[in-house]
Amino acid sequence: MTANATHSASETPRATDIEDVEAYMERLGLAAREAATAMRRIDTAAKNAALNAMARHLEASRAEVLAANARDLEAGRRHGLDAALLDRLALDDARLDAMIEGLGQVAALPDPVGEVDGLRSRPSGIQVGQMRVPLGVIGIIYESRPNVTLEAASLCLKSGNACILRGGSEARESNAALADCIARGLEEAGLPRAAVQVVATTDREAVGRLIGMPEYVDVIIPRGGKSLIERISREASVPVIKHLDGVCHVYIDATADADKALAIAINAKTQRYGTCNTMETLLVDAAVADSLLPRLAAAFAEHGVELRGCERTCRTLPQALPASEADWAAEYLAPVLAIRVVDGVESALAHIERYSSRHTDAIVTEHYGLARRFMAEVDSSSVIVNASTRFADGFEYGLGAEIGISTDRLHVRGPVGLEGLTTRKYVVFGDGQVRG
């Protein structure tokens, strides 16, 4: 079925329509619910047409988007935003090129909606399987990065969902300009404008209302700092897909290849410091600590990484600072690393069980049995053998793109790509069977 069947869906409420925040959010929610119903009739070709149209409109509106972003940056400087936040907020031609390319990449991804898996025949003669279907209406709350507006819109659209996007107040002008490109792309492809709605008010009450509308919103995905995600998790009456922090470990076993272990540990920490899949604690088996720690320390010194170690680590590495209890639970997001010498895999597993944030943990070993045990016993969304924790990413996992990471057990765990934005329903095929 083509997209032309969807014109009856409600259009997105405009910023000028805002009487009060509660009424405004109610109207966004109702429009999103109507759009989600319409999106169930949309085929892959129409979704891809909308994504490609958005890319064309973004290219055509490049000057307007950059001008809007410049206004946000100027306001941010006036309000004292730090350099890191300003960098995350900033758009330039290269970042716009990446956003346009990203829309094309999502359009090229396989569409999971409508896939039927596990079809099997029953003694009654019926066939039972499971079909992938959209979640419905997704609310996404995020900070700073205006590129998230395009990423979230594209992934929700391709997976057949309607979405309500609430960006940070610091990116208000940028998000409004991007919202206009999205709306024009949807309209050109004949999809309901309310399939993607960007909240036009920066009033914090809008977030409280968005996370408290289970009658309209099926799931919330927060992207931002730990305080934002904690607030959403605590206050939401809508299910939340989230992770709070990334306290990721690499354990180097006594059987590990030393060169392999060195390369993995250095990459896991220094490839990027500010990501949730960066190693924050290194565990080293006591049997190889004396030989391996000096090599590791020398390599980390070249990258300017500060080391904080347990008592045994500090005896081997006098340059390491003594680690406190807080260091074992720290997500530094900086060139700082905690190191603990452990007595074998039992001690490593106990440390990870106590301090891991259930995001990503890795083992370096040449012992197959230990690798299998580590995979079975470490309760994290990604468990890695003989590779860097930095691979815990939707693109690297072959998902094409991700909307975030989930450390929850329900309904999705790990990088959340298109399939993570769908659910399954049972479908049954019969030929006149009745139950006796």
mmCIF file with all atom_site columns, N, CA, C and O in Angstrom, residues 207-233:
data_model
loop_
_atom_site.group_PDB
_atom_site.id
_atom_site.type_symbol
_atom_site.label_atom_id
_atom_site.label_alt_id
_atom_site.label_comp_id
_atom_site.label_asym_id
_atom_site.label_entity_id
_atom_site.label_seq_id
_atom_site.pdbx_PDB_ins_code
_atom_site.Cartn_x
_atom_site.Cartn_y
_atom_site.Cartn_z
_atom_site.occupancy
_atom_site.B_iso_or_equiv
_atom_site.pdbx_formal_charge
_atom_site.auth_seq_id
_atom_site.auth_comp_id
_atom_site.auth_asym_id
_atom_site.auth_atom_id
_atom_site.pdbx_PDB_model_num
ATOM 1   N N  . VAL A 1 207 ? 8.606  17.705 29.381 1.00 0.00 ? 207 VAL A N  1
ATOM 2   C CA . VAL A 1 207 ? 9.223  16.394 29.609 1.00 0.00 ? 207 VAL A CA 1
ATOM 3   C C  . VAL A 1 207 ? 8.380  15.579 30.576 1.00 0.00 ? 207 VAL A C  1
ATOM 4   O O  . VAL A 1 207 ? 8.102  14.393 30.347 1.00 0.00 ? 207 VAL A O  1
ATOM 5   N N  . GLY A 1 208 ? 7.947  16.219 31.667 1.00 0.00 ? 208 GLY A N  1
ATOM 6   C CA . GLY A 1 208 ? 7.116  15.513 32.630 1.00 0.00 ? 208 GLY A CA 1
ATOM 7   C C  . GLY A 1 208 ? 5.832  14.990 32.031 1.00 0.00 ? 208 GLY A C  1
ATOM 8   O O  . GLY A 1 208 ? 5.389  13.884 32.352 1.00 0.00 ? 208 GLY A O  1
ATOM 9   N N  . ARG A 1 209 ? 5.246  15.781 31.118 1.00 0.00 ? 209 ARG A N  1
ATOM 10  C CA . ARG A 1 209 ? 4.009  15.319 30.483 1.00 0.00 ? 209 ARG A CA 1
ATOM 11  C C  . ARG A 1 209 ? 4.288  14.208 29.487 1.00 0.00 ? 209 ARG A C  1
ATOM 12  O O  . ARG A 1 209 ? 3.528  13.237 29.407 1.00 0.00 ? 209 ARG A O  1
ATOM 13  N N  . LEU A 1 210 ? 5.389  14.321 28.733 1.00 0.00 ? 210 LEU A N  1
ATOM 14  C CA . LEU A 1 210 ? 5.713  13.310 27.725 1.00 0.00 ? 210 LEU A CA 1
ATOM 15  C C  . LEU A 1 210 ? 5.926  11.935 28.355 1.00 0.00 ? 210 LEU A C  1
ATOM 16  O O  . LEU A 1 210 ? 5.478  10.921 27.813 1.00 0.00 ? 210 LEU A O  1
ATOM 17  N N  . ILE A 1 211 ? 6.582  11.900 29.511 1.00 0.00 ? 211 ILE A N  1
ATOM 18  C CA . ILE A 1 211 ? 6.873  10.617 30.154 1.00 0.00 ? 211 ILE A CA 1
ATOM 19  C C  . ILE A 1 211 ? 5.702  10.115 30.993 1.00 0.00 ? 211 ILE A C  1
ATOM 20  O O  . ILE A 1 211 ? 5.788  9.041  31.591 1.00 0.00 ? 211 ILE A O  1
ATOM 21  N N  . GLY A 1 212 ? 4.616  10.882 31.003 1.00 0.00 ? 212 GLY A N  1
ATOM 22  C CA . GLY A 1 212 ? 3.446  10.495 31.787 1.00 0.00 ? 212 GLY A CA 1
ATOM 23  C C  . GLY A 1 212 ? 2.189  10.351 30.960 1.00 0.00 ? 212 GLY A C  1
ATOM 24  O O  . GLY A 1 212 ? 1.084  10.580 31.472 1.00 0.00 ? 212 GLY A O  1
ATOM 25  N N  . MET A 1 213 ? 2.341  9.974  29.681 1.00 0.00 ? 213 MET A N  1
ATOM 26  C CA . MET A 1 213 ? 1.187  9.811  28.799 1.00 0.00 ? 213 MET A CA 1
ATOM 27  C C  . MET A 1 213 ? 1.121  8.396  28.227 1.00 0.00 ? 213 MET A C  1
ATOM 28  O O  . MET A 1 213 ? 1.258  8.201  27.023 1.00 0.00 ? 213 MET A O  1
ATOM 29  N N  . PRO A 1 214 ? 0.942  7.374  29.061 1.00 0.00 ? 214 PRO A N  1
ATOM 30  C CA . PRO A 1 214 ? 0.909  6.012  28.521 1.00 0.00 ? 214 PRO A CA 1
ATOM 31  C C  . PRO A 1 214 ? -0.239 5.768  27.559 1.00 0.00 ? 214 PRO A C  1
ATOM 32  O O  . PRO A 1 214 ? -0.201 4.814  26.779 1.00 0.00 ? 214 PRO A O  1
ATOM 33  N N  . GLU A 1 215 ? -1.243 6.618  27.589 1.00 0.00 ? 215 GLU A N  1
ATOM 34  C CA . GLU A 1 215 ? -2.349 6.461  26.658 1.00 0.00 ? 215 GLU A CA 1
ATOM 35  C C  . GLU A 1 215 ? -1.940 6.834  25.230 1.00 0.00 ? 215 GLU A C  1
ATOM 36  O O  . GLU A 1 215 ? -2.590 6.430  24.260 1.00 0.00 ? 215 GLU A O  1
ATOM 37  N N  . TYR A 1 216 ? -0.863 7.607  25.101 1.00 0.00 ? 216 TYR A N  1
ATOM 38  C CA . TYR A 1 216 ? -0.393 8.033  23.787 1.00 0.00 ? 216 TYR A CA 1
ATOM 39  C C  . TYR A 1 216 ? 1.005  7.520  23.440 1.00 0.00 ? 216 TYR A C  1
ATOM 40  O O  . TYR A 1 216 ? 1.315  7.293  22.272 1.00 0.00 ? 216 TYR A O  1
ATOM 41  N N  . VAL A 1 217 ? 1.863  7.382  24.447 1.00 0.00 ? 217 VAL A N  1
ATOM 42  C CA . VAL A 1 217 ? 3.274  7.061  24.222 1.00 0.00 ? 217 VAL A CA 1
ATOM 43  C C  . VAL A 1 217 ? 3.549  5.645  24.713 1.00 0.00 ? 217 VAL A C  1
ATOM 44  O O  . VAL A 1 217 ? 3.190  5.289  25.840 1.00 0.00 ? 217 VAL A O  1
ATOM 45  N N  . ASP A 1 218 ? 4.194  4.842  23.863 1.00 0.00 ? 218 ASP A N  1
ATOM 46  C CA . ASP A 1 218 ? 4.438  3.431  24.194 1.00 0.00 ? 218 ASP A CA 1
ATOM 47  C C  . ASP A 1 218 ? 5.784  3.192  24.854 1.00 0.00 ? 218 ASP A C  1
ATOM 48  O O  . ASP A 1 218 ? 5.937  2.248  25.631 1.00 0.00 ? 218 ASP A O  1
ATOM 49  N N  . VAL A 1 219 ? 6.770  4.016  24.551 1.00 0.00 ? 219 VAL A N  1
ATOM 50  C CA . VAL A 1 219 ? 8.096  3.829  25.138 1.00 0.00 ? 219 VAL A CA 1
ATOM 51  C C  . VAL A 1 219 ? 8.830  5.160  25.104 1.00 0.00 ? 219 VAL A C  1
ATOM 52  O O  . VAL A 1 219 ? 8.610  5.993  24.211 1.00 0.00 ? 219 VAL A O  1
ATOM 53  N N  . ILE A 1 220 ? 9.702  5.381  26.091 1.00 0.00 ? 220 ILE A N  1
ATOM 54  C CA . ILE A 1 220 ? 10.551 6.571  26.175 1.00 0.00 ? 220 ILE A CA 1
ATOM 55  C C  . ILE A 1 220 ? 12.007 6.133  26.038 1.00 0.00 ? 220 ILE A C  1
ATOM 56  O O  . ILE A 1 220 ? 12.430 5.146  26.650 1.00 0.00 ? 220 ILE A O  1
ATOM 57  N N  . ILE A 1 221 ? 12.772 6.885  25.254 1.00 0.00 ? 221 ILE A N  1
ATOM 58  C CA . ILE A 1 221 ? 14.216 6.646  25.150 1.00 0.00 ? 221 ILE A CA 1
ATOM 59  C C  . ILE A 1 221 ? 14.928 7.941  25.506 1.00 0.00 ? 221 ILE A C  1
ATOM 60  O O  . ILE A 1 221 ? 14.879 8.916  24.744 1.00 0.00 ? 221 ILE A O  1
ATOM 61  N N  . PRO A 1 222 ? 15.585 8.008  26.669 1.00 0.00 ? 222 PRO A N  1
ATOM 62  C CA . PRO A 1 222 ? 16.368 9.200  27.021 1.00 0.00 ? 222 PRO A CA 1
ATOM 63  C C  . PRO A 1 222 ? 17.807 9.063  26.532 1.00 0.00 ? 222 PRO A C  1
ATOM 64  O O  . PRO A 1 222 ? 18.414 7.999  26.625 1.00 0.00 ? 222 PRO A O  1
ATOM 65  N N  . ARG A 1 223 ? 18.340 10.145 25.987 1.00 0.00 ? 223 ARG A N  1
ATOM 66  C CA . ARG A 1 223 ? 19.747 10.183 25.580 1.00 0.00 ? 223 ARG A CA 1
ATOM 67  C C  . ARG A 1 223 ? 20.363 11.434 26.178 1.00 0.00 ? 223 ARG A C  1
ATOM 68  O O  . ARG A 1 223 ? 19.979 12.547 25.846 1.00 0.00 ? 223 ARG A O  1
ATOM 69  N N  . GLY A 1 224 ? 21.296 11.237 27.092 1.00 0.00 ? 224 GLY A N  1
ATOM 70  C CA . GLY A 1 224 ? 21.920 12.387 27.727 1.00 0.00 ? 224 GLY A CA 1
ATOM 71  C C  . GLY A 1 224 ? 22.701 11.972 28.951 1.00 0.00 ? 224 GLY A C  1
ATOM 72  O O  . GLY A 1 224 ? 23.105 10.822 29.092 1.00 0.00 ? 224 GLY A O  1
ATOM 73  N N  . GLY A 1 225 ? 22.895 12.915 29.847 1.00 0.00 ? 225 GLY A N  1
ATOM 74  C CA . GLY A 1 225 ? 23.666 12.665 31.050 1.00 0.00 ? 225 GLY A CA 1
ATOM 75  C C  . GLY A 1 225 ? 22.936 11.778 32.043 1.00 0.00 ? 225 GLY A C  1
ATOM 76  O O  . GLY A 1 225 ? 21.728 11.564 31.951 1.00 0.00 ? 225 GLY A O  1
ATOM 77  N N  . LYS A 1 226 ? 23.695 11.299 33.004 1.00 0.00 ? 226 LYS A N  1
ATOM 78  C CA . LYS A 1 226 ? 23.155 10.367 33.985 1.00 0.00 ? 226 LYS A CA 1
ATOM 79  C C  . LYS A 1 226 ? 22.008 10.981 34.776 1.00 0.00 ? 226 LYS A C  1
ATOM 80  O O  . LYS A 1 226 ? 21.015 10.311 35.081 1.00 0.00 ? 226 LYS A O  1
ATOM 81  N N  . SER A 1 227 ? 22.100 12.276 35.102 1.00 0.00 ? 227 SER A N  1
ATOM 82  C CA . SER A 1 227 ? 21.043 12.902 35.902 1.00 0.00 ? 227 SER A CA 1
ATOM 83  C C  . SER A 1 227 ? 19.727 12.938 35.128 1.00 0.00 ? 227 SER A C  1
ATOM 84  O O  . SER A 1 227 ? 18.657 12.710 35.706 1.00 0.00 ? 227 SER A O  1
ATOM 85  N N  . LEU A 1 228 ? 19.796 13.208 33.820 1.00 0.00 ? 228 LEU A N  1
ATOM 86  C CA . LEU A 1 228 ? 18.576 13.205 33.007 1.00 0.00 ? 228 LEU A CA 1
ATOM 87  C C  . LEU A 1 228 ? 17.952 11.821 32.989 1.00 0.00 ? 228 LEU A C  1
ATOM 88  O O  . LEU A 1 228 ? 16.741 11.657 33.207 1.00 0.00 ? 228 LEU A O  1
ATOM 89  N N  . ILE A 1 229 ? 18.779 10.805 32.748 1.00 0.00 ? 229 ILE A N  1
ATOM 90  C CA . ILE A 1 229 ? 18.249 9.443  32.615 1.00 0.00 ? 229 ILE A CA 1
ATOM 91  C C  . ILE A 1 229 ? 17.700 8.951  33.950 1.00 0.00 ? 229 ILE A C  1
ATOM 92  O O  . ILE A 1 229 ? 16.666 8.266  33.998 1.00 0.00 ? 229 ILE A O  1
ATOM 93  N N  . GLU A 1 230 ? 18.369 9.294  35.050 1.00 0.00 ? 230 GLU A N  1
ATOM 94  C CA . GLU A 1 230 ? 17.854 8.912  36.361 1.00 0.00 ? 230 GLU A CA 1
ATOM 95  C C  . GLU A 1 230 ? 16.493 9.544  36.617 1.00 0.00 ? 230 GLU A C  1
ATOM 96  O O  . GLU A 1 230 ? 15.586 8.892  37.141 1.00 0.00 ? 230 GLU A O  1
ATOM 97  N N  . ARG A 1 231 ? 16.346 10.814 36.241 1.00 0.00 ? 231 ARG A N  1
ATOM 98  C CA . ARG A 1 231 ? 15.065 11.486 36.438 1.00 0.00 ? 231 ARG A CA 1
ATOM 99  C C  . ARG A 1 231 ? 13.965 10.808 35.615 1.00 0.00 ? 231 ARG A C  1
ATOM 100 O O  . ARG A 1 231 ? 12.875 10.533 36.118 1.00 0.00 ? 231 ARG A O  1
ATOM 101 N N  . ILE A 1 232 ? 14.260 10.541 34.342 1.00 0.00 ? 232 ILE A N  1
ATOM 102 C CA . ILE A 1 232 ? 13.268 9.913  33.474 1.00 0.00 ? 232 ILE A CA 1
ATOM 103 C C  . ILE A 1 232 ? 12.882 8.544  34.032 1.00 0.00 ? 232 ILE A C  1
ATOM 104 O O  . ILE A 1 232 ? 11.693 8.190  34.107 1.00 0.00 ? 232 ILE A O  1
ATOM 105 N N  . SER A 1 233 ? 13.864 7.754  34.429 1.00 0.00 ? 233 SER A N  1
ATOM 106 C CA . SER A 1 233 ? 13.600 6.413  34.946 1.00 0.00 ? 233 SER A CA 1
ATOM 107 C C  . SER A 1 233 ? 12.762 6.450  36.210 1.00 0.00 ? 233 SER A C  1
ATOM 108 O O  . SER A 1 233 ? 11.899 5.596  36.427 1.00 0.00 ? 233 SER A O  1
#
